[in-house]
Coordinates of C-alpha atoms in Angstrom, one line a residue:
Chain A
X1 CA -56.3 137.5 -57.2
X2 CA -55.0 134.0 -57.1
X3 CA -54.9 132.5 -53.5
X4 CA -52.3 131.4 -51.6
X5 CA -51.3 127.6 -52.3
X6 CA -51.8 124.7 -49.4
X7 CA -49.9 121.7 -49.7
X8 CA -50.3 118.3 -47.3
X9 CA -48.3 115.6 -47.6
X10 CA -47.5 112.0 -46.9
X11 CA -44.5 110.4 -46.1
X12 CA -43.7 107.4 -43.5
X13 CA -46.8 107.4 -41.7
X14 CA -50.0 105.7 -41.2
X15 CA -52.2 108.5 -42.5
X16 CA -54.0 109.1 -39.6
X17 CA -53.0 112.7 -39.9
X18 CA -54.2 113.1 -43.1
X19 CA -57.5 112.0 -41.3
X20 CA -57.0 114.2 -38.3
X21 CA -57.2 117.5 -40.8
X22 CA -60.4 116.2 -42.2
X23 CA -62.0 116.0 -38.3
X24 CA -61.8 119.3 -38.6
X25 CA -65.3 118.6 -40.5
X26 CA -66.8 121.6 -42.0
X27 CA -64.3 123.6 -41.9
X28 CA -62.5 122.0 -43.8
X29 CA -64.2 124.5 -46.8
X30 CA -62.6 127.5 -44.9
X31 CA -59.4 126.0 -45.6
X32 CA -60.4 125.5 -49.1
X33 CA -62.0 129.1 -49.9
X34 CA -58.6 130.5 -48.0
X35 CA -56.0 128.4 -50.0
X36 CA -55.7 127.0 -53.3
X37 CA -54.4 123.5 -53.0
X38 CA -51.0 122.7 -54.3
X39 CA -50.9 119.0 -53.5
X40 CA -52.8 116.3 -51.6
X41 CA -52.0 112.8 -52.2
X42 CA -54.8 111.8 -49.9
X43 CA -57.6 113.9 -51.2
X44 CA -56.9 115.5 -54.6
X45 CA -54.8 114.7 -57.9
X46 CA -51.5 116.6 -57.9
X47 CA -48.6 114.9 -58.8
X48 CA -44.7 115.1 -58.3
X49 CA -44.7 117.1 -60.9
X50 CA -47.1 119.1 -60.6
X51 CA -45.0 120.6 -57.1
X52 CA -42.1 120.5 -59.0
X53 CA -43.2 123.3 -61.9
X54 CA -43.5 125.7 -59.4
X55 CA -41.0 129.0 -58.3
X56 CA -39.4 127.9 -54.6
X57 CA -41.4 129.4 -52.5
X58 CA -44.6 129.6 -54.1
X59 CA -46.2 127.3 -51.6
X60 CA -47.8 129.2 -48.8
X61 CA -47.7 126.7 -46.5
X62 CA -46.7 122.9 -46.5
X63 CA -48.2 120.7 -43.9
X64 CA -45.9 117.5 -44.0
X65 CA -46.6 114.6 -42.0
X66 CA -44.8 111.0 -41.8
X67 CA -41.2 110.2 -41.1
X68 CA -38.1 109.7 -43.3
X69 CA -38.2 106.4 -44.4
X70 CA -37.0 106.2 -47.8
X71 CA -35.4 107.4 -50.6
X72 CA -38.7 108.9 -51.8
X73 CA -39.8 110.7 -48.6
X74 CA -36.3 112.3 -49.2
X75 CA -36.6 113.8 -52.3
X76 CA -40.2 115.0 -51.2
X77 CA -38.7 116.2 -48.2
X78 CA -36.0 118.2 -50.2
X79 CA -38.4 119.2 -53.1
X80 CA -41.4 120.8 -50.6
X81 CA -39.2 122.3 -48.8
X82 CA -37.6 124.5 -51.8
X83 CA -41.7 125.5 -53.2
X84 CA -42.8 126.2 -49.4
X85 CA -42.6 129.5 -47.5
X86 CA -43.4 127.6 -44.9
X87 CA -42.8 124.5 -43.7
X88 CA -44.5 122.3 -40.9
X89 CA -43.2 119.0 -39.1
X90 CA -47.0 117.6 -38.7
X91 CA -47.1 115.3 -36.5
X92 CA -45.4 113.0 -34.3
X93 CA -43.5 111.2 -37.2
X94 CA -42.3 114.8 -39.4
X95 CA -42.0 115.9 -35.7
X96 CA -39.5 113.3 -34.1
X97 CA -39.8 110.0 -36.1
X98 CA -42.8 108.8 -34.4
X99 CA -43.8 104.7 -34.7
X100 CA -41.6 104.4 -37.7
X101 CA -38.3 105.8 -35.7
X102 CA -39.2 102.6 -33.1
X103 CA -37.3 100.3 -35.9
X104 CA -34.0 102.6 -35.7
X105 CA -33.2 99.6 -32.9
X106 CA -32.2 97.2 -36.0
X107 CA -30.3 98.8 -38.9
X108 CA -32.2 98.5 -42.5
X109 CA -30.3 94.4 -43.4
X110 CA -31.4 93.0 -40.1
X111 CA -35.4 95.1 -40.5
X112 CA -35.4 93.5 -44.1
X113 CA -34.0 89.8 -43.0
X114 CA -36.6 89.5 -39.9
X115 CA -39.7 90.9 -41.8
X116 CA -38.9 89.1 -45.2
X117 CA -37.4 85.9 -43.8
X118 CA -37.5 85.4 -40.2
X119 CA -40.9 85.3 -39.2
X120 CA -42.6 82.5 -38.1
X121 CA -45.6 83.8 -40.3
X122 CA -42.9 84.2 -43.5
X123 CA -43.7 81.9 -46.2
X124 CA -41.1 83.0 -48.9
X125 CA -39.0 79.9 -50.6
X126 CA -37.7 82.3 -53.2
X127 CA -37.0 84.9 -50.0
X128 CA -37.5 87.7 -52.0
X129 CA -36.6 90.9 -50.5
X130 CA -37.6 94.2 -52.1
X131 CA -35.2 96.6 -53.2
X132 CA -34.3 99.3 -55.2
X133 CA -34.2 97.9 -58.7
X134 CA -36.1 94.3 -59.3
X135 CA -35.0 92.5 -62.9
X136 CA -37.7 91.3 -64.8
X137 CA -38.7 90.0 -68.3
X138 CA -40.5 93.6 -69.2
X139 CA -37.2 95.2 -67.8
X140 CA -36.3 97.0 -64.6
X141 CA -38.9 98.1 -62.0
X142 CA -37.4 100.6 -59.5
X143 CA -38.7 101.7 -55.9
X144 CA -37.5 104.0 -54.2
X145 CA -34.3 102.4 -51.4
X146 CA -35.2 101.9 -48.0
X147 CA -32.6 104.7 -45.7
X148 CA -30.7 103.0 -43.5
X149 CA -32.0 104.7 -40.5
X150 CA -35.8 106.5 -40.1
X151 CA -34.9 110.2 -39.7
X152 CA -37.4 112.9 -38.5
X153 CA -38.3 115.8 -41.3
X154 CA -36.3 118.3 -39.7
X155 CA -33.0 116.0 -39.1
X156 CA -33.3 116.4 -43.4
X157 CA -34.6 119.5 -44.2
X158 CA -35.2 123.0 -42.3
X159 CA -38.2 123.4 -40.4
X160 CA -39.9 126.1 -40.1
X161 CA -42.5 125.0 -37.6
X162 CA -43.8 121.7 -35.7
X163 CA -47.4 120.6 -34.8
X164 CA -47.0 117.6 -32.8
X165 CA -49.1 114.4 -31.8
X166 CA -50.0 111.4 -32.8
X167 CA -52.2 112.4 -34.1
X168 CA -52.5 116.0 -33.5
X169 CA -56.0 117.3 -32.4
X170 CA -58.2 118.7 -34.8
X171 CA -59.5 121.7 -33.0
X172 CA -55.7 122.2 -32.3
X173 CA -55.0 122.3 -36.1
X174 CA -57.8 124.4 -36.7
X175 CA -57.0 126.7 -34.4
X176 CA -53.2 126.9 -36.0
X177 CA -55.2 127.5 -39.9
X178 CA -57.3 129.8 -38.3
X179 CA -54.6 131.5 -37.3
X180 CA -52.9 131.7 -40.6
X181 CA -55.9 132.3 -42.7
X182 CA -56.6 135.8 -40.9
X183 CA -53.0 136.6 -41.3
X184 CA -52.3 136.5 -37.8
X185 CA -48.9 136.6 -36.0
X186 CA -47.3 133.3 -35.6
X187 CA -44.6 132.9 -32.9
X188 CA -40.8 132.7 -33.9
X189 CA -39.5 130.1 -36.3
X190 CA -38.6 127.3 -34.9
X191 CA -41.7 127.5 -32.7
X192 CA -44.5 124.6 -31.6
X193 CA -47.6 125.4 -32.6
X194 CA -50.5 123.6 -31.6
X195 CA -49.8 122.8 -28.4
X196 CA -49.4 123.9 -24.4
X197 CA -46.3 125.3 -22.6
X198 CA -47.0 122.0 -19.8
X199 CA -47.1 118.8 -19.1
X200 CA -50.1 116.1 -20.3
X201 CA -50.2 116.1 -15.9
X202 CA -51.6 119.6 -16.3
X203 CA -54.5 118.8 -18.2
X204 CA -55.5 115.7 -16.7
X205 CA -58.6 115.8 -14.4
X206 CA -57.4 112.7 -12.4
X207 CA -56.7 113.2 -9.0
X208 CA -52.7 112.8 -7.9
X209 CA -51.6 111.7 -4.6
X210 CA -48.4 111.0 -3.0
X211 CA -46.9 108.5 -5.4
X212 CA -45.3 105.1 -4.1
X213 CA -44.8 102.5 -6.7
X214 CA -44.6 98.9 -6.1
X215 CA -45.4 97.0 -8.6
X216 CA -45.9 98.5 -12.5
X217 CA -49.1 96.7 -14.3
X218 CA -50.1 96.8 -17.8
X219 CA -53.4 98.0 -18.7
X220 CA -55.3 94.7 -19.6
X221 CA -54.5 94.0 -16.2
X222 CA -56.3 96.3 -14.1
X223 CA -59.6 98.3 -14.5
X224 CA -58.4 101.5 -13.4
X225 CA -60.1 103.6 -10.8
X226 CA -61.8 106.6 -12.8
X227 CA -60.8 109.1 -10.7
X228 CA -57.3 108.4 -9.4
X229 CA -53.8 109.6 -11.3
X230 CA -52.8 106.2 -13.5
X231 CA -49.4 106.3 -12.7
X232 CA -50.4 106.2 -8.9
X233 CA -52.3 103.1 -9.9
X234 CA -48.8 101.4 -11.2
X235 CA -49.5 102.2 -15.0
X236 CA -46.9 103.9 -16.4
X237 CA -48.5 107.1 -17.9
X238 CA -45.8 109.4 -20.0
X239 CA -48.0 112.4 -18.9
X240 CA -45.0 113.9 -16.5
X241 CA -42.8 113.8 -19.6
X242 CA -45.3 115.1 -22.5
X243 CA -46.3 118.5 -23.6
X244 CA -49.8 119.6 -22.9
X245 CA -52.3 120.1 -26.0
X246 CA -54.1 117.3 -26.5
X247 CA -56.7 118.3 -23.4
X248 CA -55.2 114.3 -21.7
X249 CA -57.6 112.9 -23.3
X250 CA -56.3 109.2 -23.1
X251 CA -55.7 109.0 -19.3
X252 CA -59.4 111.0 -19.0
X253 CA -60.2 107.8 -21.3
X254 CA -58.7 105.6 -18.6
X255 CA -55.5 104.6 -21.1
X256 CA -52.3 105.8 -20.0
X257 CA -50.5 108.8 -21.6
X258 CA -47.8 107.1 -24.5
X259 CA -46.5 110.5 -25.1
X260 CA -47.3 111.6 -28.8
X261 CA -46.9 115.0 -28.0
X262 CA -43.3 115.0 -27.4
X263 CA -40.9 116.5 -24.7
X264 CA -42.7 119.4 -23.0
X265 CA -40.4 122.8 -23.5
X266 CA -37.3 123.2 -22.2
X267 CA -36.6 119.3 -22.3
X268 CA -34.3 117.5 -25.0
X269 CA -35.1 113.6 -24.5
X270 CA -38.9 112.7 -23.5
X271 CA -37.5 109.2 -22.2
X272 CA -34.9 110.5 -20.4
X273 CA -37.2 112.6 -17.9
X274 CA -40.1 109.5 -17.9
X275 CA -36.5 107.7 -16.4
X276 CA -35.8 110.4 -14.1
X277 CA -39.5 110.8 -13.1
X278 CA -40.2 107.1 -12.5
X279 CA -36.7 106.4 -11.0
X280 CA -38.1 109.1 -8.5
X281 CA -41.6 107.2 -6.9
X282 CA -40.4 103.5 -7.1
X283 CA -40.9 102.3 -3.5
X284 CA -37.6 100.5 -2.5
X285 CA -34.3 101.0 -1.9
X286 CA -32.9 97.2 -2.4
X287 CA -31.5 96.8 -5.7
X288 CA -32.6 93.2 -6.5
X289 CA -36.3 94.2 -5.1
X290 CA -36.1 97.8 -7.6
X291 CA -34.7 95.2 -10.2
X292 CA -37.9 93.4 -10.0
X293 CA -40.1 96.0 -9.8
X294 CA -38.5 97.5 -13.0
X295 CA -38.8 94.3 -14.9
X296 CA -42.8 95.0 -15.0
X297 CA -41.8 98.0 -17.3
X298 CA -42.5 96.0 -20.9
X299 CA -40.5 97.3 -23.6
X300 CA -39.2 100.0 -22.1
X301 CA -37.4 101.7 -25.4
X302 CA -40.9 101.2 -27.0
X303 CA -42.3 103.0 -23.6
X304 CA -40.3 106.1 -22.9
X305 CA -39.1 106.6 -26.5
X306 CA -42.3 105.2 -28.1
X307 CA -42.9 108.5 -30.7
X308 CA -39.1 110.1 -30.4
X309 CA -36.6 107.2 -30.6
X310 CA -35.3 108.5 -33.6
X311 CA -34.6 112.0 -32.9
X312 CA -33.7 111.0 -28.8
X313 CA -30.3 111.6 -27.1
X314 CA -29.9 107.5 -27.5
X315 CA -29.9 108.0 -31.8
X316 CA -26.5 109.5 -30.8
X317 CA -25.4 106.8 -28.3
X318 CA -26.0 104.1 -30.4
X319 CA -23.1 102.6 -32.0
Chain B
X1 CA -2.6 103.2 -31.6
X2 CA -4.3 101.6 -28.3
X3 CA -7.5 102.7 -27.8
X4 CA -8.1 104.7 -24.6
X5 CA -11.5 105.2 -23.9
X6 CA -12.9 108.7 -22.5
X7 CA -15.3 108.1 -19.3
X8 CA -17.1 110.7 -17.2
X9 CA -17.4 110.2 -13.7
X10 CA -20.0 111.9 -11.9
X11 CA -18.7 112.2 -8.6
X12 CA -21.3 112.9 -5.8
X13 CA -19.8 116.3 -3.8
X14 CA -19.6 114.7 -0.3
X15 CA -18.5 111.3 -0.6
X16 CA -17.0 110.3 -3.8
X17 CA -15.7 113.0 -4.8
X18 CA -13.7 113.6 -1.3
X19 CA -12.8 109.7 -2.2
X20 CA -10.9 110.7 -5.7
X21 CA -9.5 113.5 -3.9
X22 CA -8.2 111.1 -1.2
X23 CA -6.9 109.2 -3.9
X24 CA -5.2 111.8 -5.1
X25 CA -3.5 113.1 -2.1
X26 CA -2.9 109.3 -0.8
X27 CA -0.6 108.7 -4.1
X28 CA -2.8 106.0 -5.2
X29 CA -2.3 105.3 -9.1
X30 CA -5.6 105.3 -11.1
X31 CA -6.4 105.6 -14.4
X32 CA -6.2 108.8 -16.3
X33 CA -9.7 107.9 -18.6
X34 CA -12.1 109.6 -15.9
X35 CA -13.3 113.1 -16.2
X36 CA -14.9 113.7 -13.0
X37 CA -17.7 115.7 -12.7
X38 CA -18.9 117.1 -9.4
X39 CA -22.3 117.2 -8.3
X40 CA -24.0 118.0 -5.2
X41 CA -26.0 114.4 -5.3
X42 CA -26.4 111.4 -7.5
X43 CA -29.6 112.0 -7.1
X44 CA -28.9 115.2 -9.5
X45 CA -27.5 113.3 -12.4
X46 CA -30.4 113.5 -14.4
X47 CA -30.6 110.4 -17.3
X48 CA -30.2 113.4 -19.8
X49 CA -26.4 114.2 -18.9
X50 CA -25.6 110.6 -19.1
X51 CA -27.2 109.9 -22.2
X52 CA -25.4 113.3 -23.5
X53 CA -22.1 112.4 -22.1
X54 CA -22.9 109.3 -24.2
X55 CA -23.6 111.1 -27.0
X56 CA -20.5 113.7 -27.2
X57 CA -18.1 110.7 -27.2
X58 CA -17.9 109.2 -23.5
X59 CA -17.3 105.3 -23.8
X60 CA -18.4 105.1 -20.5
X61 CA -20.0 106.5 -17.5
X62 CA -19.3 106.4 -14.1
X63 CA -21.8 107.2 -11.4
X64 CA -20.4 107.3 -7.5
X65 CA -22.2 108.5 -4.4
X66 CA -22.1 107.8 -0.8
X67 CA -23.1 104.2 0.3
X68 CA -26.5 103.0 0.8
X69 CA -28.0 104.8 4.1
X70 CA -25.3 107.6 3.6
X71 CA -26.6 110.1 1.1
X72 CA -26.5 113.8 2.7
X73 CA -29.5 113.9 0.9
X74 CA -31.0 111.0 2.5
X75 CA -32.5 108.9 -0.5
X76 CA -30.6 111.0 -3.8
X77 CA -28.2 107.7 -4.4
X78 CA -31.6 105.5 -4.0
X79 CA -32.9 107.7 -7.0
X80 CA -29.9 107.2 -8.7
X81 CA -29.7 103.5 -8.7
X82 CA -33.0 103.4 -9.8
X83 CA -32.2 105.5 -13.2
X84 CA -29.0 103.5 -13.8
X85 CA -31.3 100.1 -13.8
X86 CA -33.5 101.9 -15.8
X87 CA -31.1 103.6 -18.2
X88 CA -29.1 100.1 -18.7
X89 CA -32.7 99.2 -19.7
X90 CA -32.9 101.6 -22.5
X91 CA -29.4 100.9 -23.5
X92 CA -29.6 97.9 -24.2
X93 CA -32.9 98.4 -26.8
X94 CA -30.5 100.7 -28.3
X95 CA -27.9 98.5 -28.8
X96 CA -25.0 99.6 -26.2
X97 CA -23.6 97.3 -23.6
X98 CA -25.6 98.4 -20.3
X99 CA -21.6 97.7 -18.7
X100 CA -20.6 101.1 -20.1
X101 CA -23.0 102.3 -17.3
X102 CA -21.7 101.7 -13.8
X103 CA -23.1 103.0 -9.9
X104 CA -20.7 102.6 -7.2
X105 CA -20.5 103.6 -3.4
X106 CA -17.5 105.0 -2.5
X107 CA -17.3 107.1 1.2
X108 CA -15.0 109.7 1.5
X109 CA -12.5 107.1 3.2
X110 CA -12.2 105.3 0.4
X111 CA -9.7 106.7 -1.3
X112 CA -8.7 103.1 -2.0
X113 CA -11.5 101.7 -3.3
X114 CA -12.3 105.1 -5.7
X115 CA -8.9 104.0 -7.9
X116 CA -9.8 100.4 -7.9
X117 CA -13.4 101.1 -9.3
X118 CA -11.6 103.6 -11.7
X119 CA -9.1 101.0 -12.8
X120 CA -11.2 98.2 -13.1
X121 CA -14.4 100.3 -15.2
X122 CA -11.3 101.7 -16.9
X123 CA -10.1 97.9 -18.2
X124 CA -14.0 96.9 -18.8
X125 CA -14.2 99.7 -21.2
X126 CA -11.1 99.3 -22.9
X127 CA -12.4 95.9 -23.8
X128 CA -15.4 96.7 -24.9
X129 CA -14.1 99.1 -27.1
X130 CA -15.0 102.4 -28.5
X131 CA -18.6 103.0 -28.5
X132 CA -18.5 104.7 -32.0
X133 CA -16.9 103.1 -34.6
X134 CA -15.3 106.3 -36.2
X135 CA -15.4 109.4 -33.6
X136 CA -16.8 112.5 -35.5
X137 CA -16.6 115.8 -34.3
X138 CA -19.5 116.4 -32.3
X139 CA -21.3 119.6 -33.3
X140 CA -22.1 122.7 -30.4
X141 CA -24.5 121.7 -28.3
X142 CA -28.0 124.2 -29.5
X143 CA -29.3 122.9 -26.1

């Protein structure tokens, strides 16, 4: 009896999730004696076409990680979905856009004028710029176009489930396989898997206190106290605003929470509630002296929307 | 066709909103652009509903509570200037004039005052224009 079929793949991302799969370590030959792999850019030799001789739906199971970025991770998007049963958003990228959705704050002419002539590091006299079909002596080379916007896997296709983080924990995705290769029940479509019902907060073995913010620090500039709450300490820690799963371990680390797990449940905009929660324990009620204090927040699309600026509320408000 | 820009007011329930009422019953013109919103508090408009109201069509939002010292609440309009500075923050990185976001005091007295801020966000709007170049119909909310 033929096994079911496994498919991973790799769109706009950095591959760290292909890596995070692999930390399962040995198990990693339960997965193989339970499926029969379909594709695996990363670690086997299946092609495009390859997926695309398949029925729709023979693929078990599709773990799909990395934004949409281009043209390609489109058609990937649109072909997987059609061979898989089921699909999964893995990862903060499939999940929300992740890093990649970050450059949704330029549209695709002003990404591809800063990177490929701006620069101060740019040394391009012929200035270059890649695009979709290049003119050369041997003929035409084609790559796939560059979207205008980076789009999470679920704003292009249907989704049947999301793991997120950035990336997401290996005994976390082993326990989601585990699951599926004994057959067990998975919650409703549409579900998370692989992650808490909290907050980051709730996991955290930092101690909290009353929190009165004065003055926000970055974190080369303090050596946090080991056992105090970070964002008592001034640095701003998304952990109020993030789902639980990961077990905290960067503010057990002493780095601050940056939120790869996404909104916790029941909360449409991550950033939005960071806002709301840090609005909340800054210590001042004069507006040039809150100014001030808010001015030590660096970045702060990159800080409360750091893994979901492209599928946020703000996608919708920008112009 | 002049463009008339849709802003939503959330109006704190014991001073500003008593301030539009006054308005109201006062006879004092203000522009017709403001859906009000009551709420018990600033301190309740959480960054979500303004971000939504931004992203159902609103060209601007309009935040009013009682004055500094005044909140029946005793620090809700604090919290609320606080997210506005930190909203116009994000705004900005995403490439909206922070203007279209606006806190004001306005008492329960002010009846005056409450059309003047109305009239004058109103005409800041207007001249900045709609927010989104072509309005499409916004889908049902899932949320």
């Amino acid at each position: 009896m033929s096994k079911p079929k496994l498919a991973i793949y790799w769109a706009a991302g950095c591959g760290g999730c292909d890596i995070a799969i692999l930390d399962i370590e040995a198990r990693i030959l339960d997965v193989a004696a339970a499926f029969d792999l379909a594709l695996w850019p990363c670690a086997a030799d299946f092609k495009r076409k390859d997926v695309a001789a398949l029925p729709d739906g023979d693929i078990a199971l599709c773990l799909f990680n990395g934004a949409i970025r281009t043209a390609e991770n489109v058609e990937m998007a649109r072909l997987l979905r059609a061979r898989s049963a089921t699909l999964v958003a893995f990862g903060a990228c499939a999940a929300a856009g992740g890093i990649p959705g970050l450059a949704n704050q330029f549209g695709r002419d002003e990404l591809l004028a800063r990177v490929y002539r701006e620069t101060p590091s740019t040394d391009n006299p012929a200035g270059t710029v890649p695009g979709p079909r290049t003119a050369v002596p041997e003929g035409t080379l084609e790559l796939p176009a560059l979207e205008e916007r980076v789009r999470a896997l679920g704003d292009v296709v249907a989704v049947d489930y999301t793991i997120p983080g950035c990336p997401p924990q290996p005994a976390r995705i082993w326990a989601v396989l585990e699951t599926i290769v004994r057959g067990g029940p998975l919650p409703p479509k549409g579900s998370v898997l692989g992650a808490g019902e909290k907050t980051c907060c709730e996991e955290c073995p930092r101690r909290r206190e009353e929190k009165r913010i004065r003055r926000f620090v970055r974190p080369h500039e303090i050596v946090p106290d080991p056992e105090r709450c970070l964002l008592d300490q001034g640095l701003v820690c998304l952990g109020p605003a993030t789902r639980s799963g990961c077990g905290a371990l960067c503010p057990a680390a002493g780095a601050p929470c940056r939120g790869c797990y996404g909104p916790p449940p029941g909360t449409r905009d991550q950033g939005a509630k960071m806002i709301s929660a840090l609005a909340s324990i800054v210590d001042s009620q004069d507006p040039a002296e809150v100014e001030a204090i808010l001015a030590g927040i660096a970045d702060p699309v990159g800080t409360f929307h750091r893994f979901g600026f492209a599928s946020s509320l703000v996608r919708g408000v920008r112009p | 066709m002049t463009f008339e820009p849709r802003i939503v007011g959330f109006l704190c329930n014991w001073c500003s909103y008593s301030g539009a009422d006054l308005a109201g019953v006062s006879r004092i013109p203000s522009a017709p652009n403001l859906r009000a919103i009551r709420v018990m508090c600033t301190g309740r408009v959480d960054p979500t509903f303004v971000l939504r109201a931004f992203e159902l069509g609103a060209d601007g939002v309009l935040i009013s509570g009682c004055h500094p010292g005044d909140c029946h609440y005793a620090e809700g309009n604090y919290k609320a200037m606080r997210r506005v500075a930190l909203l116009q923050a994000v705004l900005k990185g995403a490439g909206v004039d922070p203007a279209r976001l606006r806190i004001e005091w306005v008492s329960a007295s002010e009846g005056e005052k409450f059309a003047r801020v109305v009239n004058e966000f109103t005409a800041r709007v207007r001249a900045l224009g709609p927010l989104k170049a072509a309005a499409e119909p916004v889908a049902a909310a899932a949320d």
